[in-house]
């Protein structure tokens, strides 16, 4: 099967040392799938990484005016390179260990967004570190950041999250896949760009990696979109007494659950929405949401939440 795998924050961690260690584990799970004969295309998030890069430059430029403030799209590009390097290194090592001859590359990916996307009027995407309420209020006052409470884990800065329209580097990505190479693309949801006349211009926003992965799955004509995250399955009444973990749902059920508000915006909601879009767009396509270390079991139908067309 041709599978687009979207890696979540737990596959990467928060610091370079942590990430370097975690990606080794991530690589084992991914190469397991390759060894089973699947063709993978890898996408990943970059929330903590892009936040760290952005904040480091911002703080340093306040102390030393020879250090420029690095705009958000450039931070996104840096994070793609930094994460891509670690993934390439770890995947390369794991492939070498198993004597699988496949080269790994990262495509610095620009993703086209619509400049009239309503998301630009209401920032919603959490980025960077978690803060206490007190610190959040201070950042809002001092730096003008918009801050929100993120799924019970603390406060984070928010930026606009427009929808992906197209992947600028789609041809090269498709060519590499056809050449049986392992491609890492759309890191952090891609670098958001808008069309200005004939040219493209980066914008300060974050495309949700779940939506960008869906677009990637569509464009590369994947059979399956696998979203790997911190939970084995998707739940309804999540965290409540009557919490119920879902094994298999069709798109009608998924849409009903979305409407009923079972999925937290910015965490599980974009995953379920991305799964629904992919299955809607590709007739035989399916989407699986599970955890990184259950990827293989999920593909074997033993765990995870599978979203398919079902009977319409
Ligand atoms: P990632 O970095 O993989 O995108 P997120 O933290 O954004 O991870 O989203 C995954 C998290 O969503 C889970 O760890 C869980 O805490 C949360 N979540 C919110 N609603 C649900 C739900 N209905 N079912 C399962 N998990 C949920
Ligand atoms: Mg997320």
PDB file of N, CA and C in Angstrom, residues 220-277:
ATOM      1  N   UNK A 220      -0.496  12.476  -3.825  1.00  0.00           N
ATOM      2  CA  UNK A 220       0.332  11.314  -4.199  1.00  0.00           C
ATOM      3  C   UNK A 220      -0.524  10.078  -4.455  1.00  0.00           C
ATOM      4  N   UNK A 221      -1.842  10.240  -4.341  1.00  0.00           N
ATOM      5  CA  UNK A 221      -2.794   9.162  -4.589  1.00  0.00           C
ATOM      6  C   UNK A 221      -2.532   7.972  -3.657  1.00  0.00           C
ATOM      7  N   UNK A 222      -2.451   8.269  -2.370  1.00  0.00           N
ATOM      8  CA  UNK A 222      -2.200   7.229  -1.357  1.00  0.00           C
ATOM      9  C   UNK A 222      -3.431   6.341  -1.191  1.00  0.00           C
ATOM     10  N   UNK A 223      -3.198   5.116  -0.705  1.00  0.00           N
ATOM     11  CA  UNK A 223      -4.303   4.217  -0.382  1.00  0.00           C
ATOM     12  C   UNK A 223      -4.780   4.484   1.034  1.00  0.00           C
ATOM     13  N   UNK A 224      -3.840   4.929   1.855  1.00  0.00           N
ATOM     14  CA  UNK A 224      -4.136   5.084   3.270  1.00  0.00           C
ATOM     15  C   UNK A 224      -3.441   6.316   3.843  1.00  0.00           C
ATOM     16  N   UNK A 225      -4.174   7.047   4.664  1.00  0.00           N
ATOM     17  CA  UNK A 225      -3.591   8.156   5.427  1.00  0.00           C
ATOM     18  C   UNK A 225      -3.504   7.682   6.869  1.00  0.00           C
ATOM     19  N   UNK A 226      -2.305   7.612   7.403  1.00  0.00           N
ATOM     20  CA  UNK A 226      -2.133   7.167   8.790  1.00  0.00           C
ATOM     21  C   UNK A 226      -1.669   8.349   9.637  1.00  0.00           C
ATOM     22  N   UNK A 227      -2.483   8.710  10.612  1.00  0.00           N
ATOM     23  CA  UNK A 227      -2.118   9.814  11.497  1.00  0.00           C
ATOM     24  C   UNK A 227      -1.675   9.229  12.831  1.00  0.00           C
ATOM     25  N   UNK A 228      -0.372   9.337  13.105  1.00  0.00           N
ATOM     26  CA  UNK A 228       0.178   8.750  14.329  1.00  0.00           C
ATOM     27  C   UNK A 228       0.288   9.824  15.402  1.00  0.00           C
ATOM     28  N   UNK A 229      -0.288   9.532  16.547  1.00  0.00           N
ATOM     29  CA  UNK A 229      -0.354  10.537  17.606  1.00  0.00           C
ATOM     30  C   UNK A 229      -0.101   9.903  18.966  1.00  0.00           C
ATOM     31  N   UNK A 230      -0.550  10.559  20.036  1.00  0.00           N
ATOM     32  CA  UNK A 230      -0.244  10.087  21.385  1.00  0.00           C
ATOM     33  C   UNK A 230      -1.263   9.082  21.929  1.00  0.00           C
ATOM     34  N   UNK A 231      -2.373   8.881  21.230  1.00  0.00           N
ATOM     35  CA  UNK A 231      -3.403   7.947  21.705  1.00  0.00           C
ATOM     36  C   UNK A 231      -3.597   6.810  20.698  1.00  0.00           C
ATOM     37  N   UNK A 232      -3.955   5.616  21.223  1.00  0.00           N
ATOM     38  CA  UNK A 232      -4.130   4.445  20.349  1.00  0.00           C
ATOM     39  C   UNK A 232      -5.363   4.568  19.467  1.00  0.00           C
ATOM     40  N   UNK A 233      -6.384   5.243  19.999  1.00  0.00           N
ATOM     41  CA  UNK A 233      -7.649   5.353  19.283  1.00  0.00           C
ATOM     42  C   UNK A 233      -8.288   6.710  19.530  1.00  0.00           C
ATOM     43  N   UNK A 234      -9.295   6.994  18.727  1.00  0.00           N
ATOM     44  CA  UNK A 234     -10.098   8.201  18.898  1.00  0.00           C
ATOM     45  C   UNK A 234     -11.259   7.831  19.823  1.00  0.00           C
ATOM     46  N   UNK A 235     -11.633   8.757  20.690  1.00  0.00           N
ATOM     47  CA  UNK A 235     -12.745   8.470  21.601  1.00  0.00           C
ATOM     48  C   UNK A 235     -13.891   9.462  21.402  1.00  0.00           C
ATOM     49  N   UNK A 236     -15.074   8.998  21.741  1.00  0.00           N
ATOM     50  CA  UNK A 236     -16.170   9.951  21.925  1.00  0.00           C
ATOM     51  C   UNK A 236     -16.350  10.096  23.433  1.00  0.00           C
ATOM     52  N   UNK A 237     -16.877  11.205  23.839  1.00  0.00           N
ATOM     53  CA  UNK A 237     -16.954  11.551  25.262  1.00  0.00           C
ATOM     54  C   UNK A 237     -15.577  11.419  25.914  1.00  0.00           C
ATOM     55  N   UNK A 238     -14.577  11.888  25.193  1.00  0.00           N
ATOM     56  CA  UNK A 238     -13.179  11.775  25.620  1.00  0.00           C
ATOM     57  C   UNK A 238     -12.972  12.385  27.013  1.00  0.00           C
ATOM     58  N   UNK A 239     -12.390  11.575  27.894  1.00  0.00           N
ATOM     59  CA  UNK A 239     -12.100  12.033  29.249  1.00  0.00           C
ATOM     60  C   UNK A 239     -13.299  12.035  30.182  1.00  0.00           C
ATOM     61  N   UNK A 240     -14.459  11.625  29.658  1.00  0.00           N
ATOM     62  CA  UNK A 240     -15.675  11.590  30.486  1.00  0.00           C
ATOM     63  C   UNK A 240     -15.862  10.169  31.032  1.00  0.00           C
ATOM     64  N   UNK A 241     -16.866  10.035  31.892  1.00  0.00           N
ATOM     65  CA  UNK A 241     -17.127   8.724  32.476  1.00  0.00           C
ATOM     66  C   UNK A 241     -17.591   7.711  31.418  1.00  0.00           C
ATOM     67  N   UNK A 242     -18.356   8.220  30.441  1.00  0.00           N
ATOM     68  CA  UNK A 242     -18.876   7.325  29.394  1.00  0.00           C
ATOM     69  C   UNK A 242     -18.010   7.352  28.130  1.00  0.00           C
ATOM     70  N   UNK A 243     -16.711   7.612  28.328  1.00  0.00           N
ATOM     71  CA  UNK A 243     -15.756   7.616  27.221  1.00  0.00           C
ATOM     72  C   UNK A 243     -15.818   6.286  26.470  1.00  0.00           C
ATOM     73  N   UNK A 244     -15.820   6.394  25.121  1.00  0.00           N
ATOM     74  CA  UNK A 244     -15.875   5.167  24.324  1.00  0.00           C
ATOM     75  C   UNK A 244     -14.844   5.263  23.206  1.00  0.00           C
ATOM     76  N   UNK A 245     -13.937   4.289  23.165  1.00  0.00           N
ATOM     77  CA  UNK A 245     -12.883   4.283  22.143  1.00  0.00           C
ATOM     78  C   UNK A 245     -13.434   3.657  20.877  1.00  0.00           C
ATOM     79  N   UNK A 246     -13.164   4.291  19.743  1.00  0.00           N
ATOM     80  CA  UNK A 246     -13.755   3.848  18.486  1.00  0.00           C
ATOM     81  C   UNK A 246     -12.797   2.959  17.684  1.00  0.00           C
ATOM     82  N   UNK A 247     -13.329   1.845  17.168  1.00  0.00           N
ATOM     83  CA  UNK A 247     -12.514   0.941  16.342  1.00  0.00           C
ATOM     84  C   UNK A 247     -12.613   1.295  14.867  1.00  0.00           C
ATOM     85  N   UNK A 248     -13.851   1.403  14.413  1.00  0.00           N
ATOM     86  CA  UNK A 248     -14.070   1.647  12.997  1.00  0.00           C
ATOM     87  C   UNK A 248     -15.306   2.521  12.840  1.00  0.00           C
ATOM     88  N   UNK A 249     -15.181   3.595  12.097  1.00  0.00           N
ATOM     89  CA  UNK A 249     -16.345   4.447  11.857  1.00  0.00           C
ATOM     90  C   UNK A 249     -16.396   4.826  10.372  1.00  0.00           C
ATOM     91  N   UNK A 250     -17.607   5.092   9.891  1.00  0.00           N
ATOM     92  CA  UNK A 250     -17.704   5.589   8.523  1.00  0.00           C
ATOM     93  C   UNK A 250     -17.755   7.110   8.559  1.00  0.00           C
ATOM     94  N   UNK A 251     -17.731   7.730   7.375  1.00  0.00           N
ATOM     95  CA  UNK A 251     -17.633   9.194   7.370  1.00  0.00           C
ATOM     96  C   UNK A 251     -18.886   9.874   7.901  1.00  0.00           C
ATOM     97  N   UNK A 252     -20.034   9.222   7.753  1.00  0.00           N
ATOM     98  CA  UNK A 252     -21.265   9.813   8.305  1.00  0.00           C
ATOM     99  C   UNK A 252     -21.178   9.872   9.832  1.00  0.00           C
ATOM    100  N   UNK A 253     -20.734   8.775  10.430  1.00  0.00           N
ATOM    101  CA  UNK A 253     -20.584   8.754  11.899  1.00  0.00           C
ATOM    102  C   UNK A 253     -19.555   9.777  12.349  1.00  0.00           C
ATOM    103  N   UNK A 254     -18.446   9.835  11.605  1.00  0.00           N
ATOM    104  CA  UNK A 254     -17.383  10.782  11.966  1.00  0.00           C
ATOM    105  C   UNK A 254     -17.919  12.214  11.941  1.00  0.00           C
ATOM    106  N   UNK A 255     -18.682  12.527  10.901  1.00  0.00           N
ATOM    107  CA  UNK A 255     -19.226  13.892  10.782  1.00  0.00           C
ATOM    108  C   UNK A 255     -20.206  14.202  11.912  1.00  0.00           C
ATOM    109  N   UNK A 256     -20.966  13.200  12.290  1.00  0.00           N
ATOM    110  CA  UNK A 256     -21.921  13.386  13.380  1.00  0.00           C
ATOM    111  C   UNK A 256     -21.163  13.662  14.691  1.00  0.00           C
ATOM    112  N   UNK A 257     -20.120  12.883  14.924  1.00  0.00           N
ATOM    113  CA  UNK A 257     -19.322  13.079  16.144  1.00  0.00           C
ATOM    114  C   UNK A 257     -18.631  14.445  16.140  1.00  0.00           C
ATOM    115  N   UNK A 258     -18.192  14.867  14.952  1.00  0.00           N
ATOM    116  CA  UNK A 258     -17.565  16.198  14.848  1.00  0.00           C
ATOM    117  C   UNK A 258     -18.583  17.255  15.264  1.00  0.00           C
ATOM    118  N   UNK A 259     -19.786  17.129  14.705  1.00  0.00           N
ATOM    119  CA  UNK A 259     -20.849  18.091  14.996  1.00  0.00           C
ATOM    120  C   UNK A 259     -21.201  18.118  16.482  1.00  0.00           C
ATOM    121  N   UNK A 260     -21.185  16.931  17.098  1.00  0.00           N
ATOM    122  CA  UNK A 260     -21.514  16.839  18.522  1.00  0.00           C
ATOM    123  C   UNK A 260     -20.382  17.343  19.426  1.00  0.00           C
ATOM    124  N   UNK A 261     -19.236  17.697  18.820  1.00  0.00           N
ATOM    125  CA  UNK A 261     -18.143  18.305  19.589  1.00  0.00           C
ATOM    126  C   UNK A 261     -17.300  17.330  20.403  1.00  0.00           C
ATOM    127  N   UNK A 262     -17.142  16.107  19.905  1.00  0.00           N
ATOM    128  CA  UNK A 262     -16.361  15.117  20.661  1.00  0.00           C
ATOM    129  C   UNK A 262     -14.851  15.317  20.565  1.00  0.00           C
ATOM    130  N   UNK A 263     -14.413  16.093  19.562  1.00  0.00           N
ATOM    131  CA  UNK A 263     -12.973  16.183  19.312  1.00  0.00           C
ATOM    132  C   UNK A 263     -12.445  17.588  19.575  1.00  0.00           C
ATOM    133  N   UNK A 264     -11.377  17.651  20.342  1.00  0.00           N
ATOM    134  CA  UNK A 264     -10.820  18.951  20.732  1.00  0.00           C
ATOM    135  C   UNK A 264     -10.213  19.678  19.533  1.00  0.00           C
ATOM    136  N   UNK A 265     -10.625  20.944  19.330  1.00  0.00           N
ATOM    137  CA  UNK A 265     -10.043  21.729  18.227  1.00  0.00           C
ATOM    138  C   UNK A 265      -8.537  21.846  18.421  1.00  0.00           C
ATOM    139  N   UNK A 266      -7.788  21.785  17.343  1.00  0.00           N
ATOM    140  CA  UNK A 266      -6.332  21.926  17.423  1.00  0.00           C
ATOM    141  C   UNK A 266      -5.617  20.658  17.839  1.00  0.00           C
ATOM    142  N   UNK A 267      -6.347  19.614  18.250  1.00  0.00           N
ATOM    143  CA  UNK A 267      -5.657  18.349  18.546  1.00  0.00           C
ATOM    144  C   UNK A 267      -6.319  17.190  17.806  1.00  0.00           C
ATOM    145  N   UNK A 268      -7.456  16.672  18.318  1.00  0.00           N
ATOM    146  CA  UNK A 268      -8.072  15.536  17.635  1.00  0.00           C
ATOM    147  C   UNK A 268      -8.994  15.953  16.492  1.00  0.00           C
ATOM    148  N   UNK A 269      -9.604  17.129  16.608  1.00  0.00           N
ATOM    149  CA  UNK A 269     -10.541  17.562  15.557  1.00  0.00           C
ATOM    150  C   UNK A 269      -9.910  17.611  14.159  1.00  0.00           C
ATOM    151  N   UNK A 270      -8.735  18.261  13.987  1.00  0.00           N
ATOM    152  CA  UNK A 270      -8.158  18.280  12.633  1.00  0.00           C
ATOM    153  C   UNK A 270      -7.820  16.887  12.101  1.00  0.00           C
ATOM    154  N   UNK A 271      -7.503  15.954  12.989  1.00  0.00           N
ATOM    155  CA  UNK A 271      -7.174  14.599  12.543  1.00  0.00           C
ATOM    156  C   UNK A 271      -8.407  13.921  11.965  1.00  0.00           C
ATOM    157  N   UNK A 272      -9.515  14.019  12.710  1.00  0.00           N
ATOM    158  CA  UNK A 272     -10.746  13.368  12.243  1.00  0.00           C
ATOM    159  C   UNK A 272     -11.248  14.059  10.971  1.00  0.00           C
ATOM    160  N   UNK A 273     -11.137  15.393  10.945  1.00  0.00           N
ATOM    161  CA  UNK A 273     -11.551  16.129   9.738  1.00  0.00           C
ATOM    162  C   UNK A 273     -10.695  15.747   8.535  1.00  0.00           C
ATOM    163  N   UNK A 274      -9.378  15.642   8.745  1.00  0.00           N
ATOM    164  CA  UNK A 274      -8.468  15.267   7.659  1.00  0.00           C
ATOM    165  C   UNK A 274      -8.801  13.862   7.166  1.00  0.00           C
ATOM    166  N   UNK A 275      -9.078  12.969   8.107  1.00  0.00           N
ATOM    167  CA  UNK A 275      -9.431  11.583   7.749  1.00  0.00           C
ATOM    168  C   UNK A 275     -10.694  11.580   6.888  1.00  0.00           C
ATOM    169  N   UNK A 276     -11.680  12.337   7.308  1.00  0.00           N
ATOM    170  CA  UNK A 276     -12.948  12.403   6.562  1.00  0.00           C
ATOM    171  C   UNK A 276     -12.712  12.964   5.156  1.00  0.00           C
ATOM    172  N   UNK A 277     -11.970  14.069   5.043  1.00  0.00           N
ATOM    173  CA  UNK A 277     -11.712  14.666   3.719  1.00  0.00           C
ATOM    174  C   UNK A 277     -11.033  13.674   2.797  1.00  0.00           C
TER     175      UNK A 277
END
